[in-house]
XYZ file of C-alpha atoms in Angstrom:
308
model
C -21.639 -11.733 12.179
C -18.044 -12.256 13.359
C -16.551 -8.889 14.319
C -13.046 -10.411 14.616
C -12.968 -10.849 10.841
C -12.083 -8.083 8.421
C -13.347 -10.216 5.519
C -15.831 -13.078 5.551
C -16.805 -14.589 2.197
C -19.083 -17.583 1.702
C -19.896 -19.251 -1.610
C -18.672 -16.328 -3.704
C -19.166 -16.922 -7.424
C -18.359 -14.405 -10.144
C -18.647 -15.028 -13.878
C -17.736 -12.974 -16.914
C -19.826 -14.457 -19.686
C -18.887 -18.127 -19.878
C -15.743 -17.626 -17.784
C -16.067 -18.581 -14.110
C -13.582 -16.316 -12.328
C -14.557 -17.326 -8.787
C -16.302 -20.625 -8.115
C -18.045 -20.889 -4.739
C -15.110 -19.396 -2.838
C -14.971 -19.148 0.969
C -12.493 -16.874 2.746
C -11.869 -15.579 6.276
C -9.324 -12.843 6.980
C -8.773 -11.825 10.596
C -8.405 -8.199 11.569
C -4.901 -6.811 12.053
C -3.054 -9.343 9.922
C -1.214 -9.176 6.615
C -2.843 -11.821 4.439
C -1.263 -12.976 1.191
C -3.261 -13.886 -1.889
C -1.366 -15.927 -4.456
C -2.150 -18.058 -7.465
C -1.318 -18.517 -11.136
C -2.552 -16.125 -13.793
C -6.291 -16.536 -14.255
C -6.822 -17.960 -10.764
C -9.292 -15.230 -9.771
C -7.070 -12.998 -7.624
C -7.839 -9.747 -9.455
C -11.554 -10.532 -9.445
C -11.477 -11.089 -5.684
C -9.590 -7.840 -5.093
C -12.178 -6.026 -7.212
C -14.978 -7.425 -5.047
C -13.197 -6.322 -1.862
C -12.820 -2.793 -3.263
C -16.430 -2.794 -4.538
C -15.328 -2.422 -8.140
C -17.647 -5.345 -8.906
C -20.297 -7.403 -7.121
C -20.571 -11.172 -6.776
C -23.147 -13.121 -8.769
C -23.747 -15.492 -5.864
C -22.719 -15.822 -2.228
C -22.325 -13.451 0.695
C -19.528 -11.038 1.525
C -18.937 -9.127 4.756
C -16.228 -6.475 5.008
C -15.299 -4.922 8.360
C -18.392 -6.482 9.889
C -20.842 -5.037 7.358
C -22.583 -7.026 4.617
C -21.744 -5.917 1.084
C -24.804 -5.212 -1.037
C -25.308 -4.806 -4.761
C -24.165 -1.180 -4.964
C -20.671 -0.405 -6.259
C -19.769 1.581 -3.158
C -16.703 0.722 -1.097
C -17.431 0.327 2.627
C -16.011 2.982 4.908
C -12.464 2.203 5.939
C -11.458 0.292 2.778
C -8.748 1.523 0.409
C -6.293 0.144 -2.116
C -5.771 -0.473 -5.808
C -5.960 -3.181 -8.459
C -3.762 -3.313 -11.581
C -1.784 -0.316 -10.364
C -2.958 2.938 -8.817
C -4.988 5.477 -10.794
C -2.985 8.709 -10.955
C -3.042 12.015 -12.836
C 0.233 12.026 -14.814
C 0.176 15.790 -15.445
C -0.053 16.610 -11.733
C 2.676 16.432 -9.120
C 2.647 13.790 -6.416
C 1.468 16.362 -3.882
C -1.326 17.639 -6.143
C -2.474 14.081 -6.859
C -2.978 13.521 -3.153
C -4.568 16.931 -2.710
C -7.079 16.099 -5.455
C -7.893 12.805 -3.728
C -8.382 14.553 -0.389
C -10.716 17.108 -1.999
C -12.756 14.352 -3.670
C -13.249 12.818 -0.241
C -14.431 16.117 1.204
C -11.297 16.871 3.203
C -9.160 19.996 3.403
C -5.951 19.222 1.528
C -4.008 21.496 3.877
C -4.816 19.306 6.898
C -5.120 15.902 5.247
C -1.607 14.732 6.173
C -0.235 14.730 2.620
C 3.367 15.467 3.619
C 3.214 12.765 6.279
C 2.131 9.962 3.916
C 4.611 11.075 1.240
C 7.338 10.825 3.863
C 6.169 7.384 4.953
C 6.563 5.960 1.441
C 9.826 7.783 0.701
C 8.549 10.321 -1.817
C 9.023 13.549 0.153
C 11.932 14.622 -2.067
C 9.862 14.300 -5.264
C 6.569 15.640 -3.873
C 6.508 18.488 -6.403
C 7.577 16.454 -9.443
C 5.033 15.517 -12.090
C 3.920 11.893 -11.934
C 4.452 11.355 -15.679
C 8.188 11.154 -14.950
C 7.831 8.614 -12.152
C 9.130 5.068 -12.456
C 6.800 2.108 -11.904
C 8.071 1.693 -8.358
C 7.498 5.373 -7.555
C 3.958 5.134 -8.899
C 3.322 2.113 -6.680
C 4.555 4.035 -3.652
C 2.392 7.021 -4.536
C -0.590 4.675 -4.841
C 0.169 3.395 -1.357
C 0.405 6.984 -0.088
C -3.000 7.708 -1.607
C -4.464 4.719 0.224
C -2.824 5.767 3.500
C -4.372 9.207 3.178
C -7.776 7.657 3.924
C -6.514 5.990 7.143
C -7.941 2.615 6.094
C -8.939 -0.244 8.367
C -8.667 -2.635 5.394
C -5.944 -2.042 2.810
C -6.104 -4.059 -0.417
C -3.012 -3.971 -2.638
C -2.237 -5.621 -5.971
C 1.493 -6.334 -6.441
C 2.623 -3.553 -4.071
C 6.335 -4.316 -4.659
C 6.115 -4.021 -8.448
C 9.097 -2.085 -9.763
C 10.569 -1.353 -6.337
C 14.307 -1.378 -5.761
C 15.569 -3.006 -2.520
C 15.436 0.275 -0.569
C 11.918 1.030 -1.780
C 10.746 -2.465 -0.967
C 12.162 -2.238 2.550
C 10.339 1.075 3.024
C 7.011 -0.303 1.795
C 7.382 -3.437 3.928
C 8.003 -1.209 6.944
C 4.835 0.792 6.273
C 2.705 -2.362 5.911
C 4.117 -3.941 9.059
C 3.434 -0.778 11.058
C -0.141 -0.644 9.766
C -0.771 -4.243 10.798
C 0.785 -3.625 14.211
C -1.674 -0.746 14.670
C -4.643 -2.992 13.801
C -5.116 -2.381 10.069
C -5.817 -5.469 7.987
C -3.711 -5.711 4.821
C -4.454 -8.033 1.910
C -1.766 -8.241 -0.757
C -1.856 -10.113 -4.024
C 1.620 -10.952 -5.255
C 3.583 -13.254 -7.523
C 6.680 -12.581 -5.408
C 6.927 -15.414 -2.902
C 9.734 -13.633 -1.026
C 7.365 -10.734 -0.317
C 4.651 -13.099 0.871
C 7.074 -14.920 3.159
C 8.507 -11.684 4.532
C 5.168 -9.973 5.193
C 2.295 -12.391 5.600
C 1.162 -14.345 8.633
C -1.435 -16.238 6.584
C -1.853 -16.973 2.909
C -4.636 -18.060 0.573
C -3.794 -19.903 -2.637
C -6.286 -19.719 -5.490
C -6.419 -21.941 -8.561
C -9.174 -21.923 -11.205
C -11.341 -19.721 -9.012
C -11.213 -21.987 -5.973
C -9.340 -21.859 -2.682
C -6.850 -24.737 -2.593
C -5.207 -23.646 0.654
C -5.764 -21.025 3.323
C -3.996 -20.764 6.640
C -0.702 -19.929 8.361
C 2.516 -20.020 6.363
C 3.949 -22.568 8.804
C 1.163 -25.015 8.027
C 1.694 -24.560 4.304
C 5.413 -25.312 4.639
C 4.782 -28.309 6.880
C 2.385 -29.850 4.381
C 5.101 -29.857 1.723
C 7.183 -32.686 3.145
C 10.280 -32.917 0.953
C 12.367 -30.103 -0.498
C 15.690 -29.788 -2.277
C 18.282 -28.054 -0.095
C 21.508 -26.447 -1.234
C 24.314 -27.267 1.213
C 27.733 -25.622 0.931
C 30.414 -27.107 3.193
C 34.142 -27.119 3.855
C 34.397 -30.706 2.582
C 31.907 -31.592 -0.182
C 33.178 -35.164 -0.564
C 32.659 -35.909 3.123
C 29.288 -34.129 3.002
C 28.174 -36.303 0.103
C 29.233 -39.495 1.891
C 27.363 -38.465 5.027
C 24.279 -37.511 3.009
C 24.269 -40.909 1.304
C 24.360 -42.560 4.735
C 21.504 -40.453 6.144
C 18.087 -42.181 6.023
C 15.534 -40.084 4.167
C 18.123 -37.931 2.375
C 18.933 -38.232 -1.330
C 21.795 -36.469 -3.102
C 20.354 -35.038 -6.309
C 23.345 -32.939 -7.363
C 26.964 -32.484 -6.407
C 29.789 -30.308 -7.710
C 33.404 -29.444 -7.066
C 32.391 -26.013 -5.736
C 31.871 -27.196 -2.160
C 28.165 -27.619 -2.924
C 25.704 -30.499 -2.847
C 21.934 -30.514 -3.322
C 20.026 -32.887 -1.064
C 16.339 -33.842 -1.180
C 15.003 -34.434 2.320
C 12.218 -33.749 4.785
C 12.933 -31.716 7.908
C 13.831 -34.646 10.254
C 16.271 -36.092 7.694
C 17.799 -32.667 7.090
C 18.261 -32.131 10.834
C 19.926 -35.549 11.077
C 22.297 -34.731 8.218
C 23.307 -31.386 9.717
C 24.026 -33.093 13.045
C 26.198 -35.679 11.265
C 28.123 -32.945 9.432
C 28.815 -31.041 12.642
C 29.842 -34.206 14.478
C 32.277 -35.043 11.658
C 33.827 -31.575 11.818
C 32.487 -30.520 8.410
C 31.673 -26.798 8.452
C 28.240 -25.888 7.054
C 28.659 -22.560 5.251
C 25.278 -22.380 3.533
C 22.003 -24.218 3.959
C 18.970 -23.025 2.023
C 16.059 -24.498 0.068
C 16.567 -24.411 -3.696
C 12.912 -23.370 -3.940
C 11.284 -21.754 -0.897
C 8.770 -23.903 1.017
C 5.872 -21.638 0.071
C 6.829 -21.666 -3.620
C 7.181 -25.461 -3.607
C 3.803 -25.856 -1.928
C 2.249 -23.313 -4.280
C 3.507 -25.218 -7.332
C 2.347 -28.564 -5.948
C -1.129 -27.319 -5.016
C -1.803 -25.347 -8.183
C -0.426 -28.074 -10.481
C -2.688 -30.604 -8.744
C -5.726 -28.361 -9.023
C -5.200 -27.552 -12.700
C -4.359 -31.151 -13.571
C -0.819 -30.490 -14.803
């Protein structure tokens, strides 16, 4: 038993009738990290989250959570909290009363459970006494996070935690998750938003057709995707295009009159091109991948796995 791991899964298989949702999946998640779980629809992400929250049990394989083996009972191990497919809330109750009800269900005194503190952490202090039925999707997501925080989890499992959040709300939620990880809590998030995964996660697991097609650090994922299209905006697009055409390993795939070219290159060729631009006195005003490295790798890996 490896006590440095928050999650250790070996050979996990889960079927629903003839549908194989997870197919002999292995997974290691270290304690104190934010781990991203991504994949196309039907890849098995929701099924995996359900297993981690003990909403279902695996048909085959072994699963350890926070150092303890998971048995056949649908009982979440101590220290695990989160939600799948959105948090379960009482729409007729206020945000505060929702959390008070949760505290009471867990045998705690609502007056000392820290309800005001967690509402403040997720930015809902001003609407604590409003009924949840009037909340937006983003507010419901934040209240679901507050409910999870109320249990002081050591493993937090979240499904699309940024759903419906405006930029300020997303920044607040990201801050909460980063602080939790810094304090030693393990966070697993499933998301279709690659910008969230890149901003939050130190490691990522990509699922396709119930199998793990990649797991590891984000840097390794980006490095394995050799060529990307980069958008380059300069002070002299004609000179930039000429220099790009003369740079080994770089291909101009698009150019326009708006001081913009799109170049396909690996990192060494891109570095060479930027050096040539600077040497020629061409100002580089924007340099960014057209598709982020993680999204490009995700598309390549999942397309290969599904045979597209």
